[in-house]
Short mmCIF file of C-alpha atoms and ligand atoms in Angstrom, two decimals:
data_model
loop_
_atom_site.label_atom_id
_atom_site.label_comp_id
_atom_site.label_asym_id
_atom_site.label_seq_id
_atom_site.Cartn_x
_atom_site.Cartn_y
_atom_site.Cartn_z
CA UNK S 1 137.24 -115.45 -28.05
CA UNK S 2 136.18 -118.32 -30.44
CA UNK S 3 135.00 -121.58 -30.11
CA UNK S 4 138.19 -122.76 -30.23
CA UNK S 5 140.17 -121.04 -27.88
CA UNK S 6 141.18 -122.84 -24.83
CA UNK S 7 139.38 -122.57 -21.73
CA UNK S 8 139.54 -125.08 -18.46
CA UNK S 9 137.06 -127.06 -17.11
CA UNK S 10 135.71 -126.21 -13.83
CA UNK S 11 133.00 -128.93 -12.34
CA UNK S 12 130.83 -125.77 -12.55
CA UNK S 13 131.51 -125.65 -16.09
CA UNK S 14 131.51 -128.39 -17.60
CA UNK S 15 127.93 -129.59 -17.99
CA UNK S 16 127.22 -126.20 -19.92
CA UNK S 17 130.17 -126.99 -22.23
CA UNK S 18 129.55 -130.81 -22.79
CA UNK S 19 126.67 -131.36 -22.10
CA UNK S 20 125.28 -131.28 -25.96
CA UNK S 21 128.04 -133.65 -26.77
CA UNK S 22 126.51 -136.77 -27.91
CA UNK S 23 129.59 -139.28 -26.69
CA UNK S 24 129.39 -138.33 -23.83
CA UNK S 25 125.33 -138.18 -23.01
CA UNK S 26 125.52 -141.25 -24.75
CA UNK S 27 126.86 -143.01 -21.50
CA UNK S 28 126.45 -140.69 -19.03
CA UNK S 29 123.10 -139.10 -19.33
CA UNK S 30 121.17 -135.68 -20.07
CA UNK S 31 123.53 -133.48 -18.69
CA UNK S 32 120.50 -131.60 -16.04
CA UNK S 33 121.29 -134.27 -14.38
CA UNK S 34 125.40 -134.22 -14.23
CA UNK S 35 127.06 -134.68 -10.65
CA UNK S 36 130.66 -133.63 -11.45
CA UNK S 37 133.52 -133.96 -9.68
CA UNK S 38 137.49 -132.56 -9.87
CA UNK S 39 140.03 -136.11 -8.76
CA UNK S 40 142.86 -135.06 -10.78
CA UNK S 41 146.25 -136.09 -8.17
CA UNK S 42 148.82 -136.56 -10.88
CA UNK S 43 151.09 -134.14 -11.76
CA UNK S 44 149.88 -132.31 -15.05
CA UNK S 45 146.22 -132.65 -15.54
CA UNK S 46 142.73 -131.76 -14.54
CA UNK S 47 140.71 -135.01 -14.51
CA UNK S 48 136.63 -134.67 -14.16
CA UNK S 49 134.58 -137.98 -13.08
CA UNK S 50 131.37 -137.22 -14.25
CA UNK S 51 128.17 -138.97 -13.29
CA UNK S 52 124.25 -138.71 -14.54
CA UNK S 53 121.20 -141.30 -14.97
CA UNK S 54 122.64 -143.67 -17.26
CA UNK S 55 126.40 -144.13 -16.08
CA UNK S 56 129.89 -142.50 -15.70
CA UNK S 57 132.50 -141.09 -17.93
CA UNK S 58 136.32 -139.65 -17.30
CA UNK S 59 137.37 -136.20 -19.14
CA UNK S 60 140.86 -135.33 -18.84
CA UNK S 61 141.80 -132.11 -19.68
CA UNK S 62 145.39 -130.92 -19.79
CA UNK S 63 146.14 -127.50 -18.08
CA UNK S 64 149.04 -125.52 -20.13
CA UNK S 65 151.26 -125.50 -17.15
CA UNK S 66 152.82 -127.98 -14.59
CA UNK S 67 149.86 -129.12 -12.28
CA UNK S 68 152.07 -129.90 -9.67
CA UNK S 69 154.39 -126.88 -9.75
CA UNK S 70 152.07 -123.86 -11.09
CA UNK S 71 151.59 -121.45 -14.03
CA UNK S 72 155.49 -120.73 -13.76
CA UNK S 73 156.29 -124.15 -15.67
CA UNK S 74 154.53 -123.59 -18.84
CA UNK S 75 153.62 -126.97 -20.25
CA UNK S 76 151.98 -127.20 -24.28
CA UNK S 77 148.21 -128.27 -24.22
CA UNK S 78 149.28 -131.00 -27.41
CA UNK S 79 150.53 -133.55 -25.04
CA UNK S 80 146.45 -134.47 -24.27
CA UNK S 81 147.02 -135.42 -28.70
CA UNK S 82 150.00 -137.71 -27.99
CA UNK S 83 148.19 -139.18 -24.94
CA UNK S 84 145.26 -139.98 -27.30
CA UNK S 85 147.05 -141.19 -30.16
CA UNK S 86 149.05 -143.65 -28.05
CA UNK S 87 145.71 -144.75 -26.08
CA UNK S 88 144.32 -145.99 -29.75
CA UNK S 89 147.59 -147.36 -30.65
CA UNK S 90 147.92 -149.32 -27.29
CA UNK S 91 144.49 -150.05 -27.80
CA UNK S 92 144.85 -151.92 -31.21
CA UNK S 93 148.14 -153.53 -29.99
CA UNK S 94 146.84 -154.99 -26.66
CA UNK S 95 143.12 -154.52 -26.50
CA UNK S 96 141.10 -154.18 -23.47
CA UNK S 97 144.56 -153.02 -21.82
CA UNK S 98 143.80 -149.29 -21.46
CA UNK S 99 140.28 -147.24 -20.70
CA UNK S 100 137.88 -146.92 -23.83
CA UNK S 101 138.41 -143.26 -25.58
CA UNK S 102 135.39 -142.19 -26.36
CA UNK S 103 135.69 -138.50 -27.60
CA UNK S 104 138.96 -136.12 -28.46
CA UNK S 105 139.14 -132.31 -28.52
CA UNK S 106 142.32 -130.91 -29.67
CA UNK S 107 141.81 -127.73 -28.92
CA UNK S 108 140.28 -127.94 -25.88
CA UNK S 109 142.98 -130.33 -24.96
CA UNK S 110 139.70 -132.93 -23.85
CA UNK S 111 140.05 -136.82 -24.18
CA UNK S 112 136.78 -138.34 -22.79
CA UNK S 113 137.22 -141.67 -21.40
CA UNK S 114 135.91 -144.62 -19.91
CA UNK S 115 134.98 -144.47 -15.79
CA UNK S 116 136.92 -147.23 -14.55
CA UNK S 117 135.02 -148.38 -11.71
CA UNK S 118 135.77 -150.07 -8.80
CA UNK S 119 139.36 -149.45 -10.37
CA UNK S 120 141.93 -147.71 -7.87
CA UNK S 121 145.28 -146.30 -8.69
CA UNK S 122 147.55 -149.48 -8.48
CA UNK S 123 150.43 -147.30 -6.56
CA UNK S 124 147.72 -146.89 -3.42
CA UNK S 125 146.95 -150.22 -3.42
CA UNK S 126 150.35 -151.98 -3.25
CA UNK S 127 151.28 -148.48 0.03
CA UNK S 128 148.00 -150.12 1.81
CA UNK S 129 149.44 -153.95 1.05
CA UNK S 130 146.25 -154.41 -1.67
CA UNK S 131 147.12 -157.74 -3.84
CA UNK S 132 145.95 -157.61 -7.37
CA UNK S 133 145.25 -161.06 -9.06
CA UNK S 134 147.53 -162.03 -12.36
CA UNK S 135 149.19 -158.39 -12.40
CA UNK S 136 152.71 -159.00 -13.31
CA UNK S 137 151.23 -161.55 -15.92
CA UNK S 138 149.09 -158.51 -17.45
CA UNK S 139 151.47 -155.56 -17.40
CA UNK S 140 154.21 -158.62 -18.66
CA UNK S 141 151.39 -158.80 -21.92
CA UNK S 142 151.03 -155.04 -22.15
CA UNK S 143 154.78 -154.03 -22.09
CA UNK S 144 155.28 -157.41 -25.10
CA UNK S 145 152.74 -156.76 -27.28
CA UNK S 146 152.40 -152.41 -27.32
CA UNK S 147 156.35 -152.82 -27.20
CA UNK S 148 157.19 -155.60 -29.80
CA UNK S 149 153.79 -154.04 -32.20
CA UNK S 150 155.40 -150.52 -32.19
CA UNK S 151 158.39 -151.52 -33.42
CA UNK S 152 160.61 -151.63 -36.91
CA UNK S 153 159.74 -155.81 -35.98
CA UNK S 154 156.48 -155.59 -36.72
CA UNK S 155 155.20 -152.24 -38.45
CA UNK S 156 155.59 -151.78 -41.62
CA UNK S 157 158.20 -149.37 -42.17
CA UNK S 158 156.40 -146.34 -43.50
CA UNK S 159 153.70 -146.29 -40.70
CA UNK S 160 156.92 -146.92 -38.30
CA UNK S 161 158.87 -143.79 -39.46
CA UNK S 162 155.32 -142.13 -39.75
CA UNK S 163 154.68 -142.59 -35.90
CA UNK S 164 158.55 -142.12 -35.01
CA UNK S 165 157.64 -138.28 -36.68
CA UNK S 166 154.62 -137.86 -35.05
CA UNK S 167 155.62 -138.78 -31.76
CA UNK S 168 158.99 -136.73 -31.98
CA UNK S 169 156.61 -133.87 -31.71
CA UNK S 170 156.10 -134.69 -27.71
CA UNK S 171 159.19 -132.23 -27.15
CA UNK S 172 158.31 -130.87 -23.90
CA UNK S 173 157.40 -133.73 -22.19
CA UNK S 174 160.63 -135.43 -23.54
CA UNK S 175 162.49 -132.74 -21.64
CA UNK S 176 160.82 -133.28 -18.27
CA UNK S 177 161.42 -137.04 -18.87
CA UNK S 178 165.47 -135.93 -20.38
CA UNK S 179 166.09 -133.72 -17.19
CA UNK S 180 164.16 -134.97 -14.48
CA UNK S 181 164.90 -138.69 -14.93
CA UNK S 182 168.42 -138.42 -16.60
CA UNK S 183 169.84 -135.26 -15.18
CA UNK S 184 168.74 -133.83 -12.40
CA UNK S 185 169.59 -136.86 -10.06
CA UNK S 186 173.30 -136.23 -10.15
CA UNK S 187 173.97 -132.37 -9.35
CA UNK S 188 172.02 -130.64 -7.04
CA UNK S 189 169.36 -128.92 -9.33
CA UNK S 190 166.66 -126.58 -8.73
CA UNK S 191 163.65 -128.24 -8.08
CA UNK S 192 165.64 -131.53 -6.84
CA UNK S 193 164.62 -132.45 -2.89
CA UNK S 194 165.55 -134.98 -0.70
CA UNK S 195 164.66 -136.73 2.78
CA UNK S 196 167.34 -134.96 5.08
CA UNK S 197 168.59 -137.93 6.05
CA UNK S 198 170.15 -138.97 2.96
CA UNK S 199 172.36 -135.98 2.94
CA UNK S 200 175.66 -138.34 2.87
CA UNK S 201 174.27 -141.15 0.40
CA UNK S 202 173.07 -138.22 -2.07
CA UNK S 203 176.79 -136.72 -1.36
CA UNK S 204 178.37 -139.98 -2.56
CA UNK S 205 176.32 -140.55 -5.71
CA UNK S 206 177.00 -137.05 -7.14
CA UNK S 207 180.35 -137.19 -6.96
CA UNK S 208 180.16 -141.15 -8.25
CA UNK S 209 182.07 -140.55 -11.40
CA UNK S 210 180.91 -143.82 -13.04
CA UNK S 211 177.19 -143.52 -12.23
CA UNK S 212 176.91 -140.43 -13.95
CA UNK S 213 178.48 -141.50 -17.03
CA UNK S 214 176.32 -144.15 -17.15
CA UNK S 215 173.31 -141.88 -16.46
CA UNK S 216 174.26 -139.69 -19.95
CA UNK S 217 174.41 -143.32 -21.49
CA UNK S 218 170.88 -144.43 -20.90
CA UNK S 219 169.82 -140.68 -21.40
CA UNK S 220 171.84 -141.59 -24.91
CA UNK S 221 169.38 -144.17 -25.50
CA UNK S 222 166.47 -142.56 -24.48
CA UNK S 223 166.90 -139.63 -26.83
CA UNK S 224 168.23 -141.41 -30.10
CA UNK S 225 166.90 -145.19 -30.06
CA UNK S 226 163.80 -144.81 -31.44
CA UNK S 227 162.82 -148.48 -30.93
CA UNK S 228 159.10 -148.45 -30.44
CA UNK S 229 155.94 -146.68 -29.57
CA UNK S 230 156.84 -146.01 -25.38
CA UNK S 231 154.28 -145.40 -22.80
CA UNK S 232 156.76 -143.29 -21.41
CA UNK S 233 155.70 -143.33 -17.93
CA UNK S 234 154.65 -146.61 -16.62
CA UNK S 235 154.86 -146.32 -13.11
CA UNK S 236 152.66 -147.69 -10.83
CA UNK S 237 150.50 -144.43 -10.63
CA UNK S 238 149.38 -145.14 -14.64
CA UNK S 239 147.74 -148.27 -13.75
CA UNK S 240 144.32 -148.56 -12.47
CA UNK S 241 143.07 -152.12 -10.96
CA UNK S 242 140.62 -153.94 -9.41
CA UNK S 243 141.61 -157.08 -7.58
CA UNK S 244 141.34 -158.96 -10.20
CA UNK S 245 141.25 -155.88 -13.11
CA UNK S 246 144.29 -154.22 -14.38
CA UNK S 247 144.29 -151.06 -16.93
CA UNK S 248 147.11 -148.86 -18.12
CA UNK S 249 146.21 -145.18 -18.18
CA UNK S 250 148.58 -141.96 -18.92
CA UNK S 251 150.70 -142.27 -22.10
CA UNK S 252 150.70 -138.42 -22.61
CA UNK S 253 154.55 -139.08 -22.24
CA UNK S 254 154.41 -141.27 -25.52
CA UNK S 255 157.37 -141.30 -27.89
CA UNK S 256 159.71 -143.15 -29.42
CA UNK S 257 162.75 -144.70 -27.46
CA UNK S 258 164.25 -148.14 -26.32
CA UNK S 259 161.99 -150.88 -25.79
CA UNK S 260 163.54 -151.55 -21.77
CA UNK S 261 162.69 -148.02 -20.87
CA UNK S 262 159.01 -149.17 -20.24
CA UNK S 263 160.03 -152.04 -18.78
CA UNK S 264 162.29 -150.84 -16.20
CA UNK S 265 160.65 -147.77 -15.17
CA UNK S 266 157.64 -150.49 -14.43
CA UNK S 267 160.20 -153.07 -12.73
CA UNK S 268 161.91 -149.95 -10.53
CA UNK S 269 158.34 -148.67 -9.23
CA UNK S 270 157.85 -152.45 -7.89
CA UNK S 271 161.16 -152.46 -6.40
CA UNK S 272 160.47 -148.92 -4.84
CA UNK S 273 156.62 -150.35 -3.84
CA UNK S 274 159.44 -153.12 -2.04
CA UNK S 275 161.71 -150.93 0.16
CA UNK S 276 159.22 -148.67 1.22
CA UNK S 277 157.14 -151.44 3.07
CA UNK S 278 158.83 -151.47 6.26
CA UNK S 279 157.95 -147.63 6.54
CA UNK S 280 154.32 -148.51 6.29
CA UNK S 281 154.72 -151.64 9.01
CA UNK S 282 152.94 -151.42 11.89
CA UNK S 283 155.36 -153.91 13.42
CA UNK S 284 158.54 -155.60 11.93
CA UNK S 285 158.08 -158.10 9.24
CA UNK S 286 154.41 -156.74 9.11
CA UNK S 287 154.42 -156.54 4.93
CA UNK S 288 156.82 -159.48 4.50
CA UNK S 289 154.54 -161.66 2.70
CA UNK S 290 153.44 -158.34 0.82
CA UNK S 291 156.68 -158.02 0.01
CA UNK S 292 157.67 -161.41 -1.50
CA UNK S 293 154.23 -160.53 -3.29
CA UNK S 294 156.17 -157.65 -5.12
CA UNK S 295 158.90 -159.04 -5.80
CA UNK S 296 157.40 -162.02 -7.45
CA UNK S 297 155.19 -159.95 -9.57
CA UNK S 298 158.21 -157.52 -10.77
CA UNK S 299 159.94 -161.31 -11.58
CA UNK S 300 156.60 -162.02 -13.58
CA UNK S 301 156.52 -158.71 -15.30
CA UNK S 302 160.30 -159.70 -17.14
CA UNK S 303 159.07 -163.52 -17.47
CA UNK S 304 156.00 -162.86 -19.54
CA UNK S 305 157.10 -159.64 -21.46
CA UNK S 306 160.04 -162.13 -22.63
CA UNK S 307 157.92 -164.72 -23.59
CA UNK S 308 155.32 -163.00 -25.04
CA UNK S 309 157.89 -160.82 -27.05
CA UNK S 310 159.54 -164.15 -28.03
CA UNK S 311 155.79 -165.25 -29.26
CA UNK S 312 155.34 -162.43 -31.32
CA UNK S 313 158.46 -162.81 -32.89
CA UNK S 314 158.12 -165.87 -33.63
CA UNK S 315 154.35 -165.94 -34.51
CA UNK S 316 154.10 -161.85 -36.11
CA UNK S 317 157.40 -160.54 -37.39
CA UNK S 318 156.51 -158.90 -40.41
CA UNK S 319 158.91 -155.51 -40.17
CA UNK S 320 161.88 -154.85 -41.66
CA UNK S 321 164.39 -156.45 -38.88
CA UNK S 322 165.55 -159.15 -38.76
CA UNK S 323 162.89 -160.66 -41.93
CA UNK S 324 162.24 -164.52 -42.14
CA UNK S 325 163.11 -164.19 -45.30
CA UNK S 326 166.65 -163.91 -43.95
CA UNK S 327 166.12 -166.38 -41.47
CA UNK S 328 163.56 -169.15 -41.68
CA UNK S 329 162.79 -168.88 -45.21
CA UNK S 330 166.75 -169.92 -45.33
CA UNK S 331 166.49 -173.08 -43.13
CA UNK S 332 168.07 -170.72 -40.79
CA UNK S 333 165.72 -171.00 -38.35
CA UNK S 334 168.65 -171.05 -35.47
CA UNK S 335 169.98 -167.98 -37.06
CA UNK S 336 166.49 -166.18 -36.03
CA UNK S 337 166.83 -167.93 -32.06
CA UNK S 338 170.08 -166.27 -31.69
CA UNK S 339 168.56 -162.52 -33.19
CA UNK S 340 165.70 -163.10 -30.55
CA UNK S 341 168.67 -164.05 -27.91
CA UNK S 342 170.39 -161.25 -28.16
CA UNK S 343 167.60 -158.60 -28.87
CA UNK S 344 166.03 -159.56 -25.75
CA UNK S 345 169.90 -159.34 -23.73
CA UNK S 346 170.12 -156.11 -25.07
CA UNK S 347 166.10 -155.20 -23.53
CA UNK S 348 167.40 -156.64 -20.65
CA UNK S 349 170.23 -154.61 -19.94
CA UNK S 350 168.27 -151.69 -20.89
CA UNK S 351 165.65 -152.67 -18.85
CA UNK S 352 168.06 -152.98 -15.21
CA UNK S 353 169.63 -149.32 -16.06
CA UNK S 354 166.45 -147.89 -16.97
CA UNK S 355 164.62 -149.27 -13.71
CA UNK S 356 168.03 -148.21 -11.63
CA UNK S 357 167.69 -144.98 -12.62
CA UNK S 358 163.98 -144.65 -12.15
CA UNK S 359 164.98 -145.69 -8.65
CA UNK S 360 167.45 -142.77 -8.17
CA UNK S 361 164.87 -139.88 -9.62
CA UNK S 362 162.02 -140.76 -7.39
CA UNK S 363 164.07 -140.02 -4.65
CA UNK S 364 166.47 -137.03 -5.53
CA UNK S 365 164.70 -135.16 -7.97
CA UNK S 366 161.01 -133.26 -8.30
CA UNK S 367 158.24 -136.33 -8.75
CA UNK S 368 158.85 -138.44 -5.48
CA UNK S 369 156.68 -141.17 -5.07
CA UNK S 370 153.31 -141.99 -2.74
CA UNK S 371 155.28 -145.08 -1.59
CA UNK S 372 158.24 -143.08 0.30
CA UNK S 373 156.28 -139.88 0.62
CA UNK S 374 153.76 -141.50 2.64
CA UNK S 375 156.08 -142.74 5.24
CA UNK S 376 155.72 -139.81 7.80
CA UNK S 377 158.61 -140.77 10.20
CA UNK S 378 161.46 -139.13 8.05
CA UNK S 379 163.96 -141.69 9.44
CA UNK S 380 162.45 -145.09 8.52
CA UNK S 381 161.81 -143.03 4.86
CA UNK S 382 165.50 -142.15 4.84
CA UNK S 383 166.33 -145.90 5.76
CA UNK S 384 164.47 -147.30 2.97
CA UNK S 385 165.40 -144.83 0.63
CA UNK S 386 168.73 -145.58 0.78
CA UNK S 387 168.05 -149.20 0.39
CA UNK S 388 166.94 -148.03 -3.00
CA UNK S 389 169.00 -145.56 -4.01
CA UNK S 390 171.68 -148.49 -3.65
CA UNK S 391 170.27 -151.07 -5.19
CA UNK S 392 169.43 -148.24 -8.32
CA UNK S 393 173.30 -147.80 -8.37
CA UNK S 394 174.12 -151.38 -8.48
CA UNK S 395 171.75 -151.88 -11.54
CA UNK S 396 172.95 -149.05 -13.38
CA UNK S 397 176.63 -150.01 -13.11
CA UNK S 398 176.23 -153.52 -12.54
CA UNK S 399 173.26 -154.13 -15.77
CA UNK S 400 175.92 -156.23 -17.93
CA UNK S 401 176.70 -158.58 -15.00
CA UNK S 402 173.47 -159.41 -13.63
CA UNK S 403 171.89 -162.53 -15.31
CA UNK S 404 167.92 -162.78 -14.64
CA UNK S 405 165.49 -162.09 -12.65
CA UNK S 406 166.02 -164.33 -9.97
CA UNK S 407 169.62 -162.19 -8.79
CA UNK S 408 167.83 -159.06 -9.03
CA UNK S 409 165.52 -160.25 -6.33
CA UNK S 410 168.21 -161.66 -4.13
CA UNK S 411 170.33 -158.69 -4.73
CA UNK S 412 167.09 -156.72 -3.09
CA UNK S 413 166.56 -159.07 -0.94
CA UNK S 414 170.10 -158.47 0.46
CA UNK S 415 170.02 -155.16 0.78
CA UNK S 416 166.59 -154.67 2.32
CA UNK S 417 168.19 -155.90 5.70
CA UNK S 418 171.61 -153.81 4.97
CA UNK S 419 171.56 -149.92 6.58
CA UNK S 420 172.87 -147.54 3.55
CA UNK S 421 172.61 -144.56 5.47
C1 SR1 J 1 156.63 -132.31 -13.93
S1 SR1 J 1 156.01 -133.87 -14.24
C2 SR1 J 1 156.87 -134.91 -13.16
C3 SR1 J 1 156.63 -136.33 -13.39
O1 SR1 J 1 155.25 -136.62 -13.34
C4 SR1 J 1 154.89 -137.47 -14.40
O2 SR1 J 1 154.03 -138.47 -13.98
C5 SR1 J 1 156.19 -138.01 -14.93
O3 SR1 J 1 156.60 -139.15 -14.24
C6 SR1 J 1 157.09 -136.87 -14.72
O4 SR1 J 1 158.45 -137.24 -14.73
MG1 MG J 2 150.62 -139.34 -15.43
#
């Protein structure tokens, strides 16, 4: 074995193996005197907190398999690379929005990280009714600026088709995101589960002719509109926050793809954080005030990702779309208004099928979320599942004929009183 070959972290491990690197004592301390703990819940990784005299620092370290299934799902060690070469680029584009990186090991498949500290996982903290101050306004900034900055609007073309490259390497995690989110959903495939209950509702959308075509459509987009630099996860499990803090973590999905998948697989986790309140209400209209809280802050998400996009193309469009020197430097300043009109239609529409679908895979296929899973009494879960798995539908089908942000919350709304069962 050489240095170089791959070995995991245990807690038992790990001071031996890092504790001469200097990043790392840096912040955290001779290693003698490391406390060092496993907290890795997602899906994929191994994630270390480790603690010593002088402070705290994260190391995630991927595992080459699916955490959450076992060694029989095989899983490349070079997504912890994409994970750290978006975390720089998000970095750039929206600083102070993601944890400091502080160290990467390719071959050991190790990015060292910032302890984010009192920071919780934002997904917990909406289940237990936890408000965060100004979120909607800073994911909004975070989806504009890493979104808008990635793109053929802003980068100049060579590093654009330079990163497009790069990031096409991300194949397997592509084809979690291609299957799981785009597939799976609508026949009954092998790792797909479901709350019993839903037996009939899950029945119906399968053999929905029209939602599956328009599943393959936004899986269309997904796989061959490279648009920008994607997160390519952003649920409410990649953000950390405080009540007043909020991070991103988690891009090791990163590619390139249309700008509204971000947006709506962020907007669908809020409207899943929505229906699932009643299942965690003590008594009846319990989380209602929680829950116009939600709703609210998905609106705010849309409202300040459009307005900050529409900033930055109006203040920083220097790629090769849609040039001033077309526009502006014309008189044709209105000609520009319109491009931004319809550029940001298009996100939009993107963004409702995109979140719709998000909606359907939580539910039907492997990766549930906390929000339903957590709701022990499998009844109330199947109620407000199917809430969502209907209001998913609508947005996928309906994405052309819903105008703002103000019907999608009165189309939830709606049907968080109706029984889809
Ligand atoms: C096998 S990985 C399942 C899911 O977990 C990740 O967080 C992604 O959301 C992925 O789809
Ligand atoms: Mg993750």
């Amino acid at each position: 074995m050489t240095a170089q070959d791959y070995v995991a972290l245990t807690p038992d491990t790990l001071a031996q193996r890092l504790g001469t690197l200097p990043q790392l004592a840096e912040r955290v301390g001779p290693a003698e005197g490391w406390k060092v703990r496993e907290v890795g819940d997602g899906n994929l990784n191994l994630v270390f907190i480790v603690e010593g005299a002088n402070g705290a620092a994260v190391v995630k370290q991927a595992l080459p398999y699916v955490r959450l299934v076992g060694e029989s799902w095989p899983l490349p060690l070079r997504r912890s690379f994409f994970e750290y070469n978006a975390l720089i680029r998000q970095e750039a584009r929206d600083p102070g929005s993601v944890p400091e990186v502080f160290h990467f090991d390719e071959a050991q498949a190790i990015v060292v990280m910032e302890f984010l500290q009192p920071h919780v996982i934002l997904r917990q903290a909406l289940i237990e009714g936890r408000r965060v101050a100004d979120l909607g306004e800073r994911l909004g900034l975070f989806c504009a600026r890493t979104l808008f900055r990635g793109s053929d609007l802003s980068l100049p073309a060579p590093a654009k088709k330079a990163d497009t490259a790069l990031f096409a390497g991300n194949v397997e995690l592509c084809d979690i995101t291609e299957n799981l989110i785009f597939s799976d959903p609508y026949f009954d495939a092998p790792m797909n589960r479901h709350t019993p209950g839903l037996d009939g509702i899950v029945a119906r959308l399968r053999g929905d002719l029209s939602l599956k075509v328009a599943a393959q459509h936004l899986k269309m987009a997904f796989t061959s509109r490279a648009e920008t630099l994607l997160h390519g996860d952003l649920h409410t499990g990649s953000v950390m926050v405080t009540g007043t803090e909020t991070r991103v973590i988690d891009p090791e999905f990163a590619t390139y793809g249309p700008i509204g998948f971000d947006v709506g697989m962020l907007i669908g986790n809020f409207l899943m954080a929505y229906f699932s309140q009643p299942g965690h209400e003590g008594h009846a209209g319990e989380r209602a005030g929680h829950q116009d809280w939600l709703l609210g802050t998905a609106a705010t998400i849309w409202e300040v990702f459009a307005a900050e996009f529409a900033h930055l193309w109006r203040s920083e469009r220097r790629g090769i779309l849609h040039q001033a020197s077309l526009y502006e430097d014309q008189g044709h300043a209105l000609a520009s208004e319109q491009a931004l009109s319809d550029v940001l239609g298009q996100v939009w529409r993107d963004t409702l099928g995109f979140c719709g679908i998000e909606m359907h895979r939580r539910i039907l296929s492997l990766a549930h979320n906390a929000d339903f899973e957590k709701i022990a009494d499998e009844g109330r879960r199947a109620e407000c599942e199917a809430r969502t798995l209907a209001m998913g539908r609508q947005l996928m089908l309906g994405a052309g004929a819903i105008h703002g942000m103000d019907a999608v919350i009165a189309m939830a709304r709606r049907m968080d009183k109706e029984n889809h069962l």
